Coordinates of C-alpha atoms in Angstrom, one line a residue:
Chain A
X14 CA 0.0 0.0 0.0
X15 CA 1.1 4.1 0.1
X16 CA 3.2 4.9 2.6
X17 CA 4.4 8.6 3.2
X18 CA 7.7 9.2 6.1
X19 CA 8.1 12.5 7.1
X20 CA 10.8 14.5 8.9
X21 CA 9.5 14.4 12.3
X22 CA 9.0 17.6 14.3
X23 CA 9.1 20.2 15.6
X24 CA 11.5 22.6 13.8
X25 CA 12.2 25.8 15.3
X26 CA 13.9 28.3 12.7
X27 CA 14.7 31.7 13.1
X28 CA 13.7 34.5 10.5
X29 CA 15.2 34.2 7.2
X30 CA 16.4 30.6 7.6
X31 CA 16.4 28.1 5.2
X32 CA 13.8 25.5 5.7
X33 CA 13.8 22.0 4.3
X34 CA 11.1 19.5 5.8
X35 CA 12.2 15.3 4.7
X36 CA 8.9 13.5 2.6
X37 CA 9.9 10.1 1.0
X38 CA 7.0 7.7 -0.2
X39 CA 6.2 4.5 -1.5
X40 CA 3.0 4.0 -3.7
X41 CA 1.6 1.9 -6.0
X42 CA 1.9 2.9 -9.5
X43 CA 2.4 6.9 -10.3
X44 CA 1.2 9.1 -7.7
X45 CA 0.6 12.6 -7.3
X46 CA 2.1 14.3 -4.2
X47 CA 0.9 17.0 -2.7
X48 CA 2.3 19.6 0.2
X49 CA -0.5 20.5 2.9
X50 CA -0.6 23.9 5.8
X51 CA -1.8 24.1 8.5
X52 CA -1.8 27.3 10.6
X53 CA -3.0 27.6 13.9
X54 CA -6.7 27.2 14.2
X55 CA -7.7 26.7 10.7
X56 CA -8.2 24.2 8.4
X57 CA -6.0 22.8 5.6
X58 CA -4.9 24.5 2.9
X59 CA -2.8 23.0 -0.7
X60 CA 0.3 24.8 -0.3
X61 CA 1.9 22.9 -3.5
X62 CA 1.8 20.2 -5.8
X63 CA 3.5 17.8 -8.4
X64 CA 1.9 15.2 -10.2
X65 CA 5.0 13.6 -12.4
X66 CA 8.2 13.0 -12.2
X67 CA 11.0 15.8 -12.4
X68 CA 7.8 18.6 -11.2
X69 CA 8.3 21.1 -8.9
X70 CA 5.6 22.2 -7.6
X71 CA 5.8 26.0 -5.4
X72 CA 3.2 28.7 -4.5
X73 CA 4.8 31.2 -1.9
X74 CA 8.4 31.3 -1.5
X75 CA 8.0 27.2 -1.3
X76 CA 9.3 24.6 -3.3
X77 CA 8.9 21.0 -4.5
X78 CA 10.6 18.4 -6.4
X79 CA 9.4 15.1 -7.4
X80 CA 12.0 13.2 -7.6
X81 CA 11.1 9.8 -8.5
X82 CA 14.7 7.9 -8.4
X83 CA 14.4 8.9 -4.9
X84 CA 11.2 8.6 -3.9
X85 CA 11.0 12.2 -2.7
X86 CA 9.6 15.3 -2.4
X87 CA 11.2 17.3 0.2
X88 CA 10.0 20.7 1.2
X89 CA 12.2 24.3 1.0
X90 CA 11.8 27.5 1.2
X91 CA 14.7 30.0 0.9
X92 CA 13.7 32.5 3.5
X93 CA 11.2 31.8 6.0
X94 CA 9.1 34.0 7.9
X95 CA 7.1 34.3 11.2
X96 CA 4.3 33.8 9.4
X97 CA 5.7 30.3 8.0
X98 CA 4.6 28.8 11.6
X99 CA 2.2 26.4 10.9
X100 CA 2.3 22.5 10.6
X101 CA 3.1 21.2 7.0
X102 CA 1.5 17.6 5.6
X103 CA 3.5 15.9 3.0
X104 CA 0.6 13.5 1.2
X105 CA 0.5 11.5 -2.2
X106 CA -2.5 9.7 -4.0
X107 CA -2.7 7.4 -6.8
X108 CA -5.3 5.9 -8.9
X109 CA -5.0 2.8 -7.9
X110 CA -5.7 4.3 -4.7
X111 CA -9.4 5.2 -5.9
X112 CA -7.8 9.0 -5.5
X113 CA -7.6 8.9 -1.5
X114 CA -4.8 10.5 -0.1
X115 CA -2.6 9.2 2.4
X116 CA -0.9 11.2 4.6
X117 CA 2.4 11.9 6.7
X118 CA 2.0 12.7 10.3
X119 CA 2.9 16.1 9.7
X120 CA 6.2 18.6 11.0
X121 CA 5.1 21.5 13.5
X122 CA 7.4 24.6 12.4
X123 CA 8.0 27.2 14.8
X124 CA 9.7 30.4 13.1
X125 CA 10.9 32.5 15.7
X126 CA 11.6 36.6 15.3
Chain B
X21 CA -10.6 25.2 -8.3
X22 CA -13.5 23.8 -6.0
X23 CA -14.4 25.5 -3.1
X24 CA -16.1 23.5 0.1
X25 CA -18.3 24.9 3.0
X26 CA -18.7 23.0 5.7
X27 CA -21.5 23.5 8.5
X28 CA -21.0 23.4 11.3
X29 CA -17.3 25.3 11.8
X30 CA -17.3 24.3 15.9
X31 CA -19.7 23.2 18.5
X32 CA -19.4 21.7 21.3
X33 CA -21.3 18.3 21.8
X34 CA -22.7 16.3 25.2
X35 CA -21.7 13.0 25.6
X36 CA -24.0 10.3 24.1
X37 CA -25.7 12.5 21.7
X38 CA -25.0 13.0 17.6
X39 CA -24.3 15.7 15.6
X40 CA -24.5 16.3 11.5
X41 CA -22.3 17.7 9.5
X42 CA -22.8 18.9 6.5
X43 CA -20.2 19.6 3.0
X44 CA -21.3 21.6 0.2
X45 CA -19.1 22.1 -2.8
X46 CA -19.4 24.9 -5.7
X47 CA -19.3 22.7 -8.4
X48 CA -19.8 18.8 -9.2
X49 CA -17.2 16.8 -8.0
X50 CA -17.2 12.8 -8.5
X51 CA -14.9 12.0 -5.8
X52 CA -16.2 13.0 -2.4
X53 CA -14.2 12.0 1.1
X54 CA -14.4 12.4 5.2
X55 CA -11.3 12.7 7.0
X56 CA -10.5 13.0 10.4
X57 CA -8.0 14.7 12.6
X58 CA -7.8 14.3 16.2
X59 CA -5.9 16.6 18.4
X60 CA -1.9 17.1 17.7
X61 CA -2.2 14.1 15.0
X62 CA -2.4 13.9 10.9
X63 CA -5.5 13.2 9.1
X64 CA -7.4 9.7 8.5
X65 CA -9.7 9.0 6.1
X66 CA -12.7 7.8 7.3
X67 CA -14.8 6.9 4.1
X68 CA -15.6 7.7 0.4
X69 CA -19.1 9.4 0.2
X70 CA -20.4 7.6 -2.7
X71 CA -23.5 9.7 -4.6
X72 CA -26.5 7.4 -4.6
X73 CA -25.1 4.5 -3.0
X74 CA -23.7 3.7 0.6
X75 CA -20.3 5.0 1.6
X76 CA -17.1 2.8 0.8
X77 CA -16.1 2.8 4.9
X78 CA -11.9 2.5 5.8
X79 CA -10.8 0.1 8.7
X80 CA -11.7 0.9 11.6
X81 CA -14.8 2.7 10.8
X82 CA -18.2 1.7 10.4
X83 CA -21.8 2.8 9.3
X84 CA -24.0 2.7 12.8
X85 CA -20.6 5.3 14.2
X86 CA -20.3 7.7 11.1
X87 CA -23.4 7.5 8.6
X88 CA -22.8 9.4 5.2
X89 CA -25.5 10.9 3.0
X90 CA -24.1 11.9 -0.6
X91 CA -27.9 12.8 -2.5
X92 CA -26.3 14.5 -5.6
X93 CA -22.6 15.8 -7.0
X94 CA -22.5 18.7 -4.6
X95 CA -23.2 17.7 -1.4
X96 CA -22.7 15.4 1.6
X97 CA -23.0 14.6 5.4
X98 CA -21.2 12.7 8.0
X99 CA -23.0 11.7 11.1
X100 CA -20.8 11.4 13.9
X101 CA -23.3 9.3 16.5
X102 CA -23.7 8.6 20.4
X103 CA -20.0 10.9 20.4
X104 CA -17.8 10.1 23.6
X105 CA -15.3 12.3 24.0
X106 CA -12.7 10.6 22.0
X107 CA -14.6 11.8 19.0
X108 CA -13.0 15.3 19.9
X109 CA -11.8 15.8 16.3
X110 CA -11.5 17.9 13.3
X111 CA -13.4 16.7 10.6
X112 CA -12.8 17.6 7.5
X113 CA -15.1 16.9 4.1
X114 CA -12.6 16.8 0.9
X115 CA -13.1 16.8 -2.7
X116 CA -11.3 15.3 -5.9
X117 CA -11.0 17.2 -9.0
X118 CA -9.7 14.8 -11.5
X119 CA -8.4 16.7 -14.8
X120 CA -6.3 16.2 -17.9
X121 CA -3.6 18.6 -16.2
X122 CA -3.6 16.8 -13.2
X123 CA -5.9 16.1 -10.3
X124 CA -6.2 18.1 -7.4
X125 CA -7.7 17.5 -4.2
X126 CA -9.2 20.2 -1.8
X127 CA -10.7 20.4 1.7
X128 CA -13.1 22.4 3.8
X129 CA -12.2 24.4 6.7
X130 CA -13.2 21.9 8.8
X131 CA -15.8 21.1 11.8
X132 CA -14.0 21.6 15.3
X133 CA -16.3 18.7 17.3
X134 CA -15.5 19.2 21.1
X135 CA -17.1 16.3 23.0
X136 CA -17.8 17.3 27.1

């Protein structure tokens, strides 16, 4: 079945440092994988995307790669800021998975000032 | 991009008692899901909402605990029934758009159950 392992938590950065957040997978077939936010109090949000090989998915300062050869899709960002804190969900789905998504168990960041 | 409204956003809940919640989405959607978070941990999917027919239910959970309606493309409910409070959870109703480009899948805000 799909698997995703995530960098386990909590990361505490300090403004303007450069984040990276671990997501290797297994799965069935070709998945799509997907980057999830959290903030404080509020629901989830897509943060990014990729849905083949070699991708990069990114949407506000953040950045994804698909990298299939190994099985990987590892969050960055270049410069983070306090507003960054929030807990981030590394997920993939497949077809053959009838399009359910399985998750990590998510990384808490803290960006301090 | 689809956008999802769920009802309610929070309540609190007495023990022993059940509470709807309800998903509408803006536009048709095929794949319809319920997930659950509970407190400090990641999401779980709970079942597939399947329009017409009876929800497709994950390990662990079954029909007489979390009923699901799904009448038509845009719409669906979970039931969470006779809570205890280790049904304090998030639950959150999410949606598949399957496309050409690529498919993308979006959630609702969420419904904050606290169970007292």
């Amino acid at each position: 079945g799909n698997s995703v392992t995530q960098m386990e938590g909590p990361v505490t950065l300090s403004e303007e440092a450069f984040l990276t957040i671990n997501c290797t997978y297994t799965a069935t077939g070709y998945p799509s994988l997907f980057w999830y936010v959290q903030y404080p109090g509020e629901g989830l949000q897509l943060l990014l995307k990729a849905t083949k090989a070699d991708d990069k998915g990114s949407n506000k300062g953040f950045e994804a790669t698909y990298r299939k050869e190994t099985t990987s899709f590892h969050l960055e960002k270049g410069s983070v800021q306090v507003s960054d804190s929030a807990v981030y969900f590394c997920a993939l789905f497949s077809g053959g998975s009838n399009y359910k998504l399985t998750f990590g168990k998510g990384t808490l960041l803290t960006v301090n000032p | 991009s689809a956008v999802i409204s769920q009802k309610p956003s929070r309540d609190i809940c007495q023990r022993g008692t059940s509470l709807t919640i309800q998903c509408q989405v803006d536009s048709q959607v095929t794949m319809m899901f319920w997930y659950r978070q509970q407190p400090g941990q990641s999401l779980t999917l709970i079942a597939t909402a399947n329009q017409g027919s009876e929800a497709t239910y994950e390990s662990g959970f079954v029909i007489d605990k979390f009923p699901i309606s799904r009448p038509n493309l845009t719409f669906s409910t979970l039931t969470v029934s006779n809570m205890s409070p280790e049904d304090s959870s998030i639950y959150l109703c999410s949606v598949t758009q399957i496309a050409y480009s690529g498919n993308t899948i979006y959630f609702g805000e969420g419904s904050w159950l606290t169970v007292v």
